[in-house]
Amino acid sequence: MNISIILAAGEGTRMKSNTPKVLHKICGKPILEYVIDASKLANVEKNYVIVGHGGETVKNNFKDKDVIFLTQPMGDEYPYGTGYAVMQAIDYIEDDENAIILYGDTPLISSKTIEELLKFHKKNQYKGTVLTAIVEDPTGYGRIIRDEKGEILKIVEHKDATDKELNIKEINSGIYCFSGKNLKEALKEIDNDNAQGEYYITDVIPILKAKGENVGIYLIDNPDEIHGINSRVQLAFCEKIMRERINQKYMEEGITIINPENTYIELGAKIGRDSIIYPGTIITKDTIIGEECIIGENCRIENSKIGNKVHIYSSTITESTVDDNCNIGPYAHLRPNSHLGKNIKIGNFVEVKNSTIGDNSKAGHLAYIGDADVGKNVNIGCGVVFVNYNGREKFRSTVEDNTFIGSNANLVAPVVVREWGYVAAGSTITDEVKEGNLSIARARQINKEGWVDKKGYRTKE
Ligand code: UD1
Ligand code: CA
């Protein structure tokens, strides 16, 4: 069996945050979750997460995730370091298991790399395998010290390194594969006799070597995968790489993304072929978008279901559904629980909330449709307000099929407009509009002849 031990107990002081570091998100998902998901995808059956600082918050966040949390005691009276973190899992590791060590703050690690590390470790019958990379700037990382045959001797931390060792560009990723029995034995021998006074997991390597065990190096080509996050700058860096990866995946699936650098799609969103996403658009992970849609520029589509051939411009849609061939925006807002049928037009500055709208209806400009059931073929004029709130309670309105609501009308809920009803512009409707009636609810116009001249308000010159 394969297990992982994911280290996530560190404080992350450089984030300067009230939120535990591993709960910070990139592309809408906590960084620790990427690591857990990659491990699971690589067929690692059991995943242990070592938490410490902010541990309760982290655990609560992943209640539904199938992982086992172990708590590393924190405080001046306790030891510290990656080695001590791994020790928290010592009683859980079986002799014949392979244990992958991962970091909760290294979200770009791919399942493919984890799988290959495992394969490499098994094939060569190593007892320990270190994942390494060659980087331009190795500052801060542990350096890989090899012997003349190219085999690993040890890992030296930046703070413990000599000037000569500091020149080495091959670094320790912090990711390893160990054979269970050997890891447990070696963990019992590590100490904290080093520049930081910490228990280093890296010390396991020379301990295994001293016992005559085979230890390997798995050097990866692309160091992007092992980027850790210690600061907000690194958070943005990893976000950028993750965004590139995600957008590339969608493009490969047949979606056009006009400018992938400023298009924000969360992994999990489903988008149909031949849809085109314009810049500045955000699509959250629980959203489903059909085929041949045009989304953007500047849309936010959150937890919503959009049909085929829907065009949405500069608009926000939250927890709503939109059926085929609708045309929305610019500057429309569908708030939660709005359900649009087919072929509907929701135009400039129209807000819809907790309402259903039937096929072929239109609200082209400046309207508020709240708590309403609107039928098919309804025309909602410019400036129509569904008056749904009296300051204490909300009420629903019903507007049946084939009705016409004139511009600037108020429908004071609860109220019903029956089929083929016609509301005159500027009316304030408080009573039922009967089937096929025209309802006018506004004061009649009075014309006062010659009034302007008589008052002398404005002279003709
Ligand atoms: C570690 C490695 C270094 C490697 C680098 C890669 C050691 C001694 N050094 O250094 O060789 O190049 O990672 O990024 O292992 N953690 C705990 N409990 C602890 C201490 C740390 O869970 O007591 C967790 C942290 O939350 C973090 C990870 O372990 O996720 C790494 O810890 P960190 O302090 O960042 O290690 P580095 O000093 O960067
Ligand atoms: Ca680190």
Short mmCIF file of C-alpha atoms and ligand atoms in Angstrom, two decimals:
data_model
loop_
_atom_site.label_atom_id
_atom_site.label_comp_id
_atom_site.label_asym_id
_atom_site.label_seq_id
_atom_site.Cartn_x
_atom_site.Cartn_y
_atom_site.Cartn_z
CA MET A 1 0.00 0.00 0.00
CA ASN A 2 1.03 3.59 -0.60
CA ILE A 3 0.50 6.27 2.00
CA SER A 4 1.30 9.95 2.11
CA ILE A 5 2.34 12.15 4.98
CA ILE A 6 1.50 15.73 4.16
CA LEU A 7 3.25 18.30 6.35
CA ALA A 8 1.08 21.28 7.13
CA ALA A 9 1.86 22.25 10.71
CA GLY A 10 4.14 25.23 10.08
CA GLU A 11 3.02 28.70 11.04
CA GLY A 12 3.52 30.47 7.73
CA THR A 13 4.47 33.75 9.42
CA ARG A 14 5.51 35.37 6.15
CA MET A 15 1.94 35.22 4.90
CA LYS A 16 1.06 37.78 7.61
CA SER A 17 -2.39 36.29 7.82
CA ASN A 18 -5.06 35.26 10.31
CA THR A 19 -5.84 32.31 8.05
CA PRO A 20 -3.65 29.19 8.29
CA LYS A 21 -1.31 29.20 5.30
CA VAL A 22 -2.57 25.98 3.73
CA LEU A 23 -6.11 27.36 3.60
CA HIS A 24 -5.12 30.23 1.35
CA LYS A 25 -6.51 29.59 -2.10
CA ILE A 26 -5.20 29.55 -5.62
CA CYS A 27 -7.72 29.44 -8.44
CA GLY A 28 -10.48 29.13 -5.86
CA LYS A 29 -9.21 26.06 -4.02
CA PRO A 30 -7.17 25.83 -0.79
CA ILE A 31 -3.54 25.00 -1.50
CA LEU A 32 -3.58 21.95 0.79
CA GLU A 33 -6.50 20.50 -1.17
CA TYR A 34 -4.42 20.45 -4.36
CA VAL A 35 -1.80 18.34 -2.58
CA ILE A 36 -4.37 15.93 -1.17
CA ASP A 37 -6.08 15.61 -4.56
CA ALA A 38 -2.79 15.01 -6.40
CA SER A 39 -1.87 12.32 -3.91
CA LYS A 40 -5.23 10.59 -4.23
CA LEU A 41 -5.09 10.76 -8.00
CA ALA A 42 -1.71 9.05 -7.83
CA ASN A 43 -3.41 6.09 -6.12
CA VAL A 44 -2.05 6.85 -2.69
CA GLU A 45 -4.61 5.04 -0.58
CA LYS A 46 -4.13 6.66 2.81
CA ASN A 47 -3.29 10.28 3.34
CA TYR A 48 -2.12 11.61 6.69
CA VAL A 49 -2.07 15.37 7.13
CA ILE A 50 0.10 16.74 9.93
CA VAL A 51 -1.46 19.91 11.31
CA GLY A 52 -0.31 22.25 14.06
CA HIS A 53 -0.73 26.01 13.83
CA GLY A 54 -4.39 26.67 13.09
CA GLY A 55 -4.92 22.90 13.08
CA GLU A 56 -8.56 23.00 14.18
CA THR A 57 -9.46 25.44 11.43
CA VAL A 58 -7.68 23.32 8.86
CA LYS A 59 -9.45 20.16 10.04
CA ASN A 60 -12.85 21.84 10.00
CA ASN A 61 -12.25 22.96 6.45
CA PHE A 62 -11.63 19.44 5.25
CA LYS A 63 -14.30 17.61 7.24
CA ASP A 64 -15.62 15.87 4.14
CA LYS A 65 -12.24 15.03 2.71
CA ASP A 66 -11.15 11.44 3.19
CA VAL A 67 -7.85 12.11 4.98
CA ILE A 68 -6.50 11.39 8.45
CA PHE A 69 -5.39 14.38 10.47
CA LEU A 70 -2.59 14.07 13.02
CA THR A 71 -1.75 16.96 15.27
CA GLN A 72 1.82 18.03 15.88
CA PRO A 73 2.12 19.67 19.32
CA MET A 74 3.20 23.29 19.01
CA GLY A 75 4.90 25.61 21.46
CA ASP A 76 8.35 26.40 22.85
CA GLU A 77 8.35 23.26 24.98
CA TYR A 78 8.05 21.01 21.90
CA PRO A 79 10.60 20.19 19.26
CA TYR A 80 10.12 21.52 15.74
CA GLY A 81 11.10 20.65 12.20
CA THR A 82 10.14 18.51 9.24
CA GLY A 83 11.56 15.42 10.91
CA TYR A 84 9.48 15.97 14.02
CA ALA A 85 6.42 16.50 11.83
CA VAL A 86 6.90 13.14 10.10
CA MET A 87 7.43 11.48 13.49
CA GLN A 88 3.79 12.25 14.32
CA ALA A 89 2.83 9.54 11.86
CA ILE A 90 5.34 6.93 13.00
CA ASP A 91 2.75 4.67 14.67
CA TYR A 92 0.62 4.66 11.56
CA ILE A 93 3.23 3.53 9.04
CA GLU A 94 3.30 -0.18 8.21
CA ASP A 95 6.63 -1.83 7.46
CA ASP A 96 5.73 -2.86 3.94
CA GLU A 97 4.17 0.44 2.91
CA ASN A 98 5.70 3.16 0.79
CA ALA A 99 5.36 6.56 2.39
CA ILE A 100 5.39 9.68 0.24
CA ILE A 101 6.28 12.86 2.10
CA LEU A 102 4.58 15.96 0.71
CA TYR A 103 4.12 19.54 1.85
CA GLY A 104 0.74 21.15 2.29
CA ASP A 105 2.12 24.40 0.90
CA THR A 106 3.37 23.01 -2.43
CA PRO A 107 0.17 22.90 -4.48
CA LEU A 108 1.66 22.55 -7.96
CA ILE A 109 2.89 19.01 -7.45
CA SER A 110 1.16 16.80 -10.00
CA SER A 111 -0.25 13.34 -9.53
CA LYS A 112 1.88 12.24 -12.46
CA THR A 113 5.08 13.21 -10.66
CA ILE A 114 3.98 11.43 -7.48
CA GLU A 115 3.17 8.31 -9.49
CA GLU A 116 6.50 8.41 -11.27
CA LEU A 117 8.40 8.93 -8.03
CA LEU A 118 6.69 5.85 -6.60
CA LYS A 119 7.40 3.82 -9.71
CA PHE A 120 11.06 4.89 -9.75
CA HIS A 121 11.44 4.09 -6.04
CA LYS A 122 9.96 0.61 -6.44
CA LYS A 123 11.72 -0.27 -9.67
CA ASN A 124 15.16 0.52 -8.23
CA GLN A 125 14.32 -1.06 -4.89
CA TYR A 126 15.45 2.05 -3.02
CA LYS A 127 14.67 2.50 0.64
CA GLY A 128 14.51 6.23 0.18
CA THR A 129 14.16 8.44 -2.92
CA VAL A 130 14.52 12.20 -2.91
CA LEU A 131 12.75 14.35 -5.48
CA THR A 132 15.18 17.05 -6.62
CA ALA A 133 15.33 19.84 -9.17
CA ILE A 134 17.93 22.17 -10.58
CA VAL A 135 17.02 25.82 -10.09
CA GLU A 136 18.55 29.17 -11.04
CA ASP A 137 18.31 30.54 -7.54
CA PRO A 138 18.68 27.89 -4.83
CA THR A 139 18.58 30.39 -1.95
CA GLY A 140 16.85 28.97 1.10
CA TYR A 141 16.62 25.40 -0.16
CA GLY A 142 18.49 22.35 1.08
CA ARG A 143 21.34 21.44 -1.32
CA ILE A 144 21.86 17.94 -2.70
CA ILE A 145 25.37 16.67 -1.99
CA ARG A 146 26.38 13.86 -4.34
CA ASP A 147 29.49 11.69 -4.26
CA GLU A 148 31.88 11.17 -7.16
CA LYS A 149 29.61 8.45 -8.58
CA GLY A 150 26.69 10.86 -8.56
CA GLU A 151 24.94 9.14 -5.71
CA ILE A 152 23.35 11.15 -2.93
CA LEU A 153 25.40 11.54 0.23
CA LYS A 154 23.29 13.98 2.18
CA ILE A 155 21.20 17.11 2.08
CA VAL A 156 22.60 20.28 3.59
CA GLU A 157 20.27 23.05 4.65
CA HIS A 158 21.02 26.55 3.38
CA LYS A 159 21.70 27.73 6.92
CA ASP A 160 24.11 24.84 7.59
CA ALA A 161 25.91 24.96 4.22
CA THR A 162 29.52 25.93 3.51
CA ASP A 163 30.25 28.51 0.80
CA LYS A 164 31.11 25.72 -1.61
CA GLU A 165 27.86 23.88 -0.89
CA LEU A 166 25.90 27.08 -1.37
CA ASN A 167 26.99 27.09 -5.04
CA ILE A 168 25.13 23.83 -5.70
CA LYS A 169 22.01 24.39 -7.77
CA GLU A 170 20.43 21.02 -7.27
CA ILE A 171 17.92 21.43 -4.46
CA ASN A 172 15.79 19.25 -2.25
CA SER A 173 12.13 19.56 -3.09
CA GLY A 174 11.11 18.25 0.32
CA ILE A 175 9.24 15.45 -1.42
CA TYR A 176 10.43 11.90 -0.82
CA CYS A 177 9.41 8.32 -1.02
CA PHE A 178 10.49 6.03 1.81
CA SER A 179 9.97 2.39 2.51
CA GLY A 180 7.96 2.18 5.72
CA LYS A 181 10.22 0.03 7.85
CA ASN A 182 13.36 1.97 6.96
CA LEU A 183 11.72 5.34 7.53
CA LYS A 184 10.50 4.35 10.99
CA GLU A 185 13.90 3.05 12.01
CA ALA A 186 15.74 6.11 10.74
CA LEU A 187 13.29 8.54 12.37
CA LYS A 188 14.32 7.15 15.76
CA GLU A 189 17.89 8.23 15.11
CA ILE A 190 17.56 11.84 13.96
CA ASP A 191 18.46 14.67 16.32
CA ASN A 192 18.31 18.47 16.35
CA ASP A 193 22.00 19.21 16.33
CA ASN A 194 22.03 21.83 13.56
CA ALA A 195 21.93 25.58 12.90
CA GLN A 196 18.17 25.79 13.46
CA GLY A 197 17.93 23.35 16.38
CA GLU A 198 15.24 21.47 14.45
CA TYR A 199 14.60 17.84 13.66
CA TYR A 200 15.33 17.55 9.95
CA ILE A 201 13.66 14.84 7.85
CA THR A 202 16.64 15.26 5.51
CA ASP A 203 18.84 13.54 8.11
CA VAL A 204 17.09 10.28 7.28
CA ILE A 205 19.13 10.11 4.05
CA PRO A 206 22.63 9.82 5.59
CA ILE A 207 21.22 7.51 8.29
CA LEU A 208 19.93 5.12 5.60
CA LYS A 209 23.22 5.39 3.72
CA ALA A 210 25.18 4.57 6.89
CA LYS A 211 23.10 1.42 7.25
CA GLY A 212 24.16 0.46 3.72
CA GLU A 213 20.71 1.01 2.23
CA ASN A 214 20.18 2.22 -1.32
CA VAL A 215 18.96 5.78 -1.61
CA GLY A 216 18.03 7.32 -4.96
CA ILE A 217 17.52 10.71 -6.53
CA TYR A 218 14.60 11.45 -8.79
CA LEU A 219 15.49 14.65 -10.63
CA ILE A 220 12.54 16.40 -12.26
CA ASP A 221 12.78 18.64 -15.33
CA ASN A 222 10.29 21.29 -14.39
CA PRO A 223 10.94 22.94 -11.01
CA ASP A 224 7.57 24.74 -11.21
CA GLU A 225 5.94 21.75 -9.55
CA ILE A 226 7.87 22.07 -6.32
CA HIS A 227 7.33 25.77 -5.71
CA GLY A 228 6.37 26.24 -2.10
CA ILE A 229 4.24 29.08 -0.85
CA ASN A 230 5.66 31.09 2.01
CA SER A 231 4.47 34.57 1.08
CA ARG A 232 1.71 36.34 -0.81
CA VAL A 233 4.09 36.92 -3.68
CA GLN A 234 4.64 33.17 -3.99
CA LEU A 235 0.90 32.65 -3.65
CA ALA A 236 0.34 34.85 -6.72
CA PHE A 237 3.16 33.07 -8.55
CA CYS A 238 1.58 29.65 -7.99
CA GLU A 239 -1.84 31.02 -8.86
CA LYS A 240 -0.47 32.16 -12.23
CA ILE A 241 1.01 28.75 -13.02
CA MET A 242 -2.13 26.94 -11.89
CA ARG A 243 -4.28 29.28 -13.98
CA GLU A 244 -2.16 28.52 -17.04
CA ARG A 245 -2.57 24.79 -16.42
CA ILE A 246 -6.31 25.01 -15.89
CA ASN A 247 -6.93 27.23 -18.92
CA GLN A 248 -4.78 24.99 -21.07
CA LYS A 249 -6.91 22.01 -20.05
CA TYR A 250 -10.10 23.83 -21.08
CA MET A 251 -8.59 24.91 -24.38
CA GLU A 252 -7.58 21.32 -25.07
CA GLU A 253 -11.21 20.35 -24.48
CA GLY A 254 -12.36 22.68 -27.26
CA ILE A 255 -13.07 25.97 -25.53
CA THR A 256 -11.68 29.22 -26.90
CA ILE A 257 -10.12 31.46 -24.28
CA ILE A 258 -9.30 34.80 -25.86
CA ASN A 259 -6.74 35.79 -23.23
CA PRO A 260 -5.84 32.98 -20.82
CA GLU A 261 -3.82 35.33 -18.66
CA ASN A 262 -6.85 37.14 -17.34
CA THR A 263 -9.51 34.47 -17.49
CA TYR A 264 -10.23 32.78 -14.18
CA ILE A 265 -11.83 29.37 -14.40
CA GLU A 266 -11.88 27.19 -11.33
CA LEU A 267 -11.10 23.54 -11.79
CA GLY A 268 -14.36 21.60 -11.72
CA ALA A 269 -16.34 24.01 -13.91
CA LYS A 270 -17.79 22.22 -16.92
CA ILE A 271 -17.79 24.12 -20.20
CA GLY A 272 -19.12 22.79 -23.52
CA ARG A 273 -17.25 22.76 -26.81
CA ASP A 274 -16.97 25.84 -28.95
CA SER A 275 -17.85 28.17 -26.15
CA ILE A 276 -15.76 31.33 -26.21
CA ILE A 277 -14.60 33.00 -23.04
CA TYR A 278 -13.62 36.65 -23.27
CA PRO A 279 -11.21 38.42 -20.90
CA GLY A 280 -11.94 39.33 -17.32
CA THR A 281 -14.30 36.44 -16.78
CA ILE A 282 -14.52 34.40 -13.59
CA ILE A 283 -16.22 31.00 -13.65
CA THR A 284 -16.46 29.09 -10.38
CA LYS A 285 -15.93 25.38 -9.95
CA ASP A 286 -19.55 24.40 -9.50
CA THR A 287 -20.70 26.05 -12.73
CA ILE A 288 -21.85 24.23 -15.85
CA ILE A 289 -21.85 26.03 -19.20
CA GLY A 290 -23.15 24.49 -22.42
CA GLU A 291 -21.83 24.51 -25.97
CA GLU A 292 -21.33 27.47 -28.27
CA CYS A 293 -21.81 30.07 -25.57
CA ILE A 294 -20.15 33.45 -25.55
CA ILE A 295 -19.20 34.47 -22.05
CA GLY A 296 -17.60 37.82 -21.28
CA GLU A 297 -15.92 40.16 -21.30
CA ASN A 298 -16.04 40.73 -17.55
CA CYS A 299 -18.53 38.16 -16.36
CA ARG A 300 -18.75 36.43 -13.03
CA ILE A 301 -20.62 33.12 -13.19
CA GLU A 302 -20.90 31.45 -9.87
CA ASN A 303 -22.43 28.06 -9.10
CA SER A 304 -24.83 28.32 -12.03
CA LYS A 305 -26.02 26.24 -14.95
CA ILE A 306 -26.01 27.85 -18.38
CA GLY A 307 -27.47 26.14 -21.47
CA ASN A 308 -26.23 26.12 -25.07
CA LYS A 309 -25.73 29.16 -27.29
CA VAL A 310 -26.16 31.60 -24.44
CA HIS A 311 -24.50 35.01 -24.75
CA ILE A 312 -23.57 36.80 -21.57
CA TYR A 313 -21.79 40.15 -21.61
CA SER A 314 -20.34 41.99 -18.60
CA SER A 315 -22.77 40.43 -16.16
CA THR A 316 -22.90 38.58 -12.87
CA ILE A 317 -24.84 35.34 -12.42
CA THR A 318 -25.01 33.63 -9.05
CA GLU A 319 -26.66 30.32 -8.16
CA SER A 320 -29.06 30.50 -11.07
CA THR A 321 -29.99 28.62 -14.24
CA VAL A 322 -30.21 29.97 -17.77
CA ASP A 323 -31.58 27.84 -20.59
CA ASP A 324 -30.55 27.79 -24.27
CA ASN A 325 -30.28 30.83 -26.52
CA CYS A 326 -30.62 33.47 -23.85
CA ASN A 327 -28.95 36.82 -24.25
CA ILE A 328 -27.84 38.54 -21.08
CA GLY A 329 -26.25 41.88 -20.37
CA PRO A 330 -24.30 43.98 -20.54
CA TYR A 331 -24.54 44.85 -16.85
CA ALA A 332 -27.24 42.41 -15.84
CA HIS A 333 -27.31 40.70 -12.47
CA LEU A 334 -28.96 37.36 -11.87
CA ARG A 335 -29.03 36.85 -8.14
CA PRO A 336 -29.54 33.49 -6.41
CA ASN A 337 -32.40 31.25 -7.44
CA SER A 338 -33.21 32.89 -10.73
CA HIS A 339 -34.35 30.49 -13.42
CA LEU A 340 -34.54 31.59 -17.01
CA GLY A 341 -36.20 29.57 -19.78
CA LYS A 342 -35.13 29.56 -23.40
CA ASN A 343 -34.53 32.47 -25.68
CA ILE A 344 -34.86 35.18 -23.08
CA LYS A 345 -33.38 38.64 -23.25
CA ILE A 346 -32.18 40.23 -20.03
CA GLY A 347 -30.62 43.52 -20.99
CA ASN A 348 -28.74 46.48 -19.57
CA PHE A 349 -29.00 47.06 -15.84
CA VAL A 350 -31.66 44.46 -15.22
CA GLU A 351 -31.59 42.66 -11.89
CA VAL A 352 -33.38 39.36 -11.33
CA LYS A 353 -33.68 37.65 -7.96
CA ASN A 354 -35.42 34.50 -6.80
CA SER A 355 -37.63 34.48 -9.87
CA THR A 356 -38.56 32.29 -12.79
CA ILE A 357 -38.96 33.68 -16.29
CA GLY A 358 -40.58 31.73 -19.12
CA ASP A 359 -39.38 31.21 -22.70
CA ASN A 360 -39.15 34.15 -25.09
CA SER A 361 -39.71 36.82 -22.46
CA LYS A 362 -37.79 40.09 -22.49
CA ALA A 363 -36.63 42.64 -19.97
CA GLY A 364 -34.41 44.86 -22.05
CA HIS A 365 -33.50 47.72 -19.76
CA LEU A 366 -33.27 48.95 -16.18
CA ALA A 367 -35.72 46.65 -14.40
CA TYR A 368 -35.89 44.84 -11.07
CA ILE A 369 -37.57 41.45 -11.12
CA GLY A 370 -37.61 40.09 -7.59
CA ASP A 371 -39.59 37.19 -6.09
CA ALA A 372 -41.67 36.74 -9.22
CA ASP A 373 -42.98 34.04 -11.50
CA VAL A 374 -42.99 35.47 -14.97
CA GLY A 375 -44.54 33.48 -17.81
CA LYS A 376 -43.70 33.09 -21.50
CA ASN A 377 -43.64 35.84 -24.12
CA VAL A 378 -43.79 38.55 -21.50
CA ASN A 379 -42.46 41.99 -22.27
CA ILE A 380 -41.15 43.85 -19.26
CA GLY A 381 -40.61 47.47 -20.18
CA CYS A 382 -37.84 49.79 -19.24
CA GLY A 383 -37.70 50.70 -15.57
CA VAL A 384 -40.28 48.19 -14.33
CA VAL A 385 -40.00 47.45 -10.64
CA PHE A 386 -41.38 44.39 -8.91
CA VAL A 387 -42.07 45.94 -5.52
CA ASN A 388 -41.49 42.87 -3.37
CA TYR A 389 -40.66 44.27 0.05
CA ASN A 390 -42.57 46.38 2.50
CA GLY A 391 -39.69 46.85 4.89
CA ARG A 392 -40.61 43.77 6.91
CA GLU A 393 -41.76 41.00 4.62
CA LYS A 394 -41.23 39.89 1.06
CA PHE A 395 -44.08 38.90 -1.28
CA ARG A 396 -44.22 37.17 -4.65
CA SER A 397 -45.80 38.39 -7.86
CA THR A 398 -47.16 36.38 -10.77
CA VAL A 399 -47.06 37.66 -14.32
CA GLU A 400 -48.72 35.22 -16.67
CA ASP A 401 -47.96 34.39 -20.32
CA ASN A 402 -48.21 36.93 -23.12
CA THR A 403 -48.51 39.96 -20.88
CA PHE A 404 -47.06 43.38 -21.46
CA ILE A 405 -45.76 45.46 -18.57
CA GLY A 406 -45.33 49.06 -19.72
CA SER A 407 -42.27 51.09 -18.90
CA ASN A 408 -41.76 52.40 -15.43
CA ALA A 409 -44.63 50.38 -13.96
CA ASN A 410 -44.56 49.20 -10.35
CA LEU A 411 -46.05 45.81 -9.56
CA VAL A 412 -46.72 45.88 -5.84
CA ALA A 413 -46.57 42.32 -4.54
CA PRO A 414 -48.45 40.19 -3.87
CA VAL A 415 -50.12 40.83 -7.21
CA VAL A 416 -51.11 38.89 -10.33
CA VAL A 417 -51.17 39.96 -13.95
CA ARG A 418 -53.33 37.47 -15.85
CA GLU A 419 -52.68 36.20 -19.40
CA TRP A 420 -52.68 38.79 -22.15
CA GLY A 421 -52.96 41.50 -19.49
CA TYR A 422 -51.56 44.88 -20.41
CA VAL A 423 -50.17 47.32 -17.86
CA ALA A 424 -49.97 50.92 -18.96
CA ALA A 425 -46.65 52.68 -18.63
CA GLY A 426 -46.10 54.43 -15.33
CA SER A 427 -48.81 52.47 -13.51
CA THR A 428 -48.55 51.39 -9.93
CA ILE A 429 -50.41 48.08 -9.90
CA THR A 430 -51.70 46.90 -6.56
CA ASP A 431 -54.68 44.79 -7.68
CA GLU A 432 -55.05 41.88 -10.05
CA VAL A 433 -54.86 42.69 -13.75
CA LYS A 434 -57.59 40.55 -15.33
CA GLU A 435 -57.06 38.45 -18.43
CA GLY A 436 -56.82 40.58 -21.54
CA ASN A 437 -57.42 43.84 -19.63
CA LEU A 438 -55.55 47.05 -19.94
CA SER A 439 -54.86 48.41 -16.47
CA ILE A 440 -53.95 52.02 -15.99
CA ALA A 441 -53.11 53.07 -12.48
CA ARG A 442 -51.82 56.59 -12.61
CA ALA A 443 -53.25 60.11 -12.39
CA ARG A 444 -54.73 61.54 -15.57
CA GLN A 445 -52.82 64.25 -17.32
CA ILE A 446 -54.12 67.82 -16.91
CA ASN A 447 -53.10 70.49 -19.42
CA LYS A 448 -53.08 74.12 -18.20
CA GLU A 449 -53.16 76.29 -21.27
CA GLY A 450 -50.91 79.39 -21.33
CA TRP A 451 -49.64 78.64 -17.84
CA VAL A 452 -45.96 79.30 -18.58
CA ASP A 453 -46.52 82.77 -20.04
CA LYS A 454 -49.01 83.73 -17.38
CA LYS A 455 -46.59 82.88 -14.61
CA GLY A 456 -43.77 84.59 -16.43
CA TYR A 457 -41.41 81.74 -15.58
CA ARG A 458 -39.74 81.78 -18.98
CA THR A 459 -39.89 84.59 -21.54
CA LYS A 460 -39.90 83.78 -25.26
CA GLU A 461 -36.78 85.96 -25.88
C1 UD1 B 1 12.62 22.06 3.82
C2 UD1 B 1 13.83 21.11 3.67
C3 UD1 B 1 14.73 21.65 2.57
C4 UD1 B 1 13.97 21.79 1.28
C5 UD1 B 1 12.74 22.65 1.49
C6 UD1 B 1 11.89 22.61 0.26
C7 UD1 B 1 14.24 20.18 5.86
C8 UD1 B 1 15.08 20.20 7.06
N1 UD1 B 1 14.52 21.05 4.91
O1 UD1 B 1 13.13 23.30 4.27
O2 UD1 B 1 15.84 20.78 2.40
O3 UD1 B 1 14.82 22.33 0.28
O4 UD1 B 1 11.95 22.16 2.57
O5 UD1 B 1 10.85 23.50 0.37
O6 UD1 B 1 13.35 19.37 5.78
N2 UD1 B 1 6.43 21.66 8.85
C9 UD1 B 1 5.67 21.01 9.78
N3 UD1 B 1 6.10 20.91 11.05
C10 UD1 B 1 7.30 21.43 11.43
C11 UD1 B 1 8.07 22.09 10.48
C12 UD1 B 1 7.63 22.19 9.18
O7 UD1 B 1 4.58 20.52 9.45
O8 UD1 B 1 7.64 21.28 12.61
C13 UD1 B 1 5.93 21.77 7.47
C14 UD1 B 1 5.70 23.19 7.05
O9 UD1 B 1 4.38 23.59 7.33
C15 UD1 B 1 5.95 23.13 5.55
C16 UD1 B 1 6.97 22.00 5.41
O10 UD1 B 1 6.90 21.26 6.59
O11 UD1 B 1 4.82 22.78 4.83
C17 UD1 B 1 8.36 22.51 5.16
O12 UD1 B 1 8.78 23.27 6.25
P1 UD1 B 1 9.72 24.51 6.06
O13 UD1 B 1 10.02 25.11 7.36
O14 UD1 B 1 9.19 25.40 5.02
O15 UD1 B 1 11.05 23.80 5.52
P2 UD1 B 1 12.25 24.51 4.86
O16 UD1 B 1 13.05 25.17 5.89
O17 UD1 B 1 11.77 25.35 3.74
CA CA B 2 9.40 26.22 2.94
#
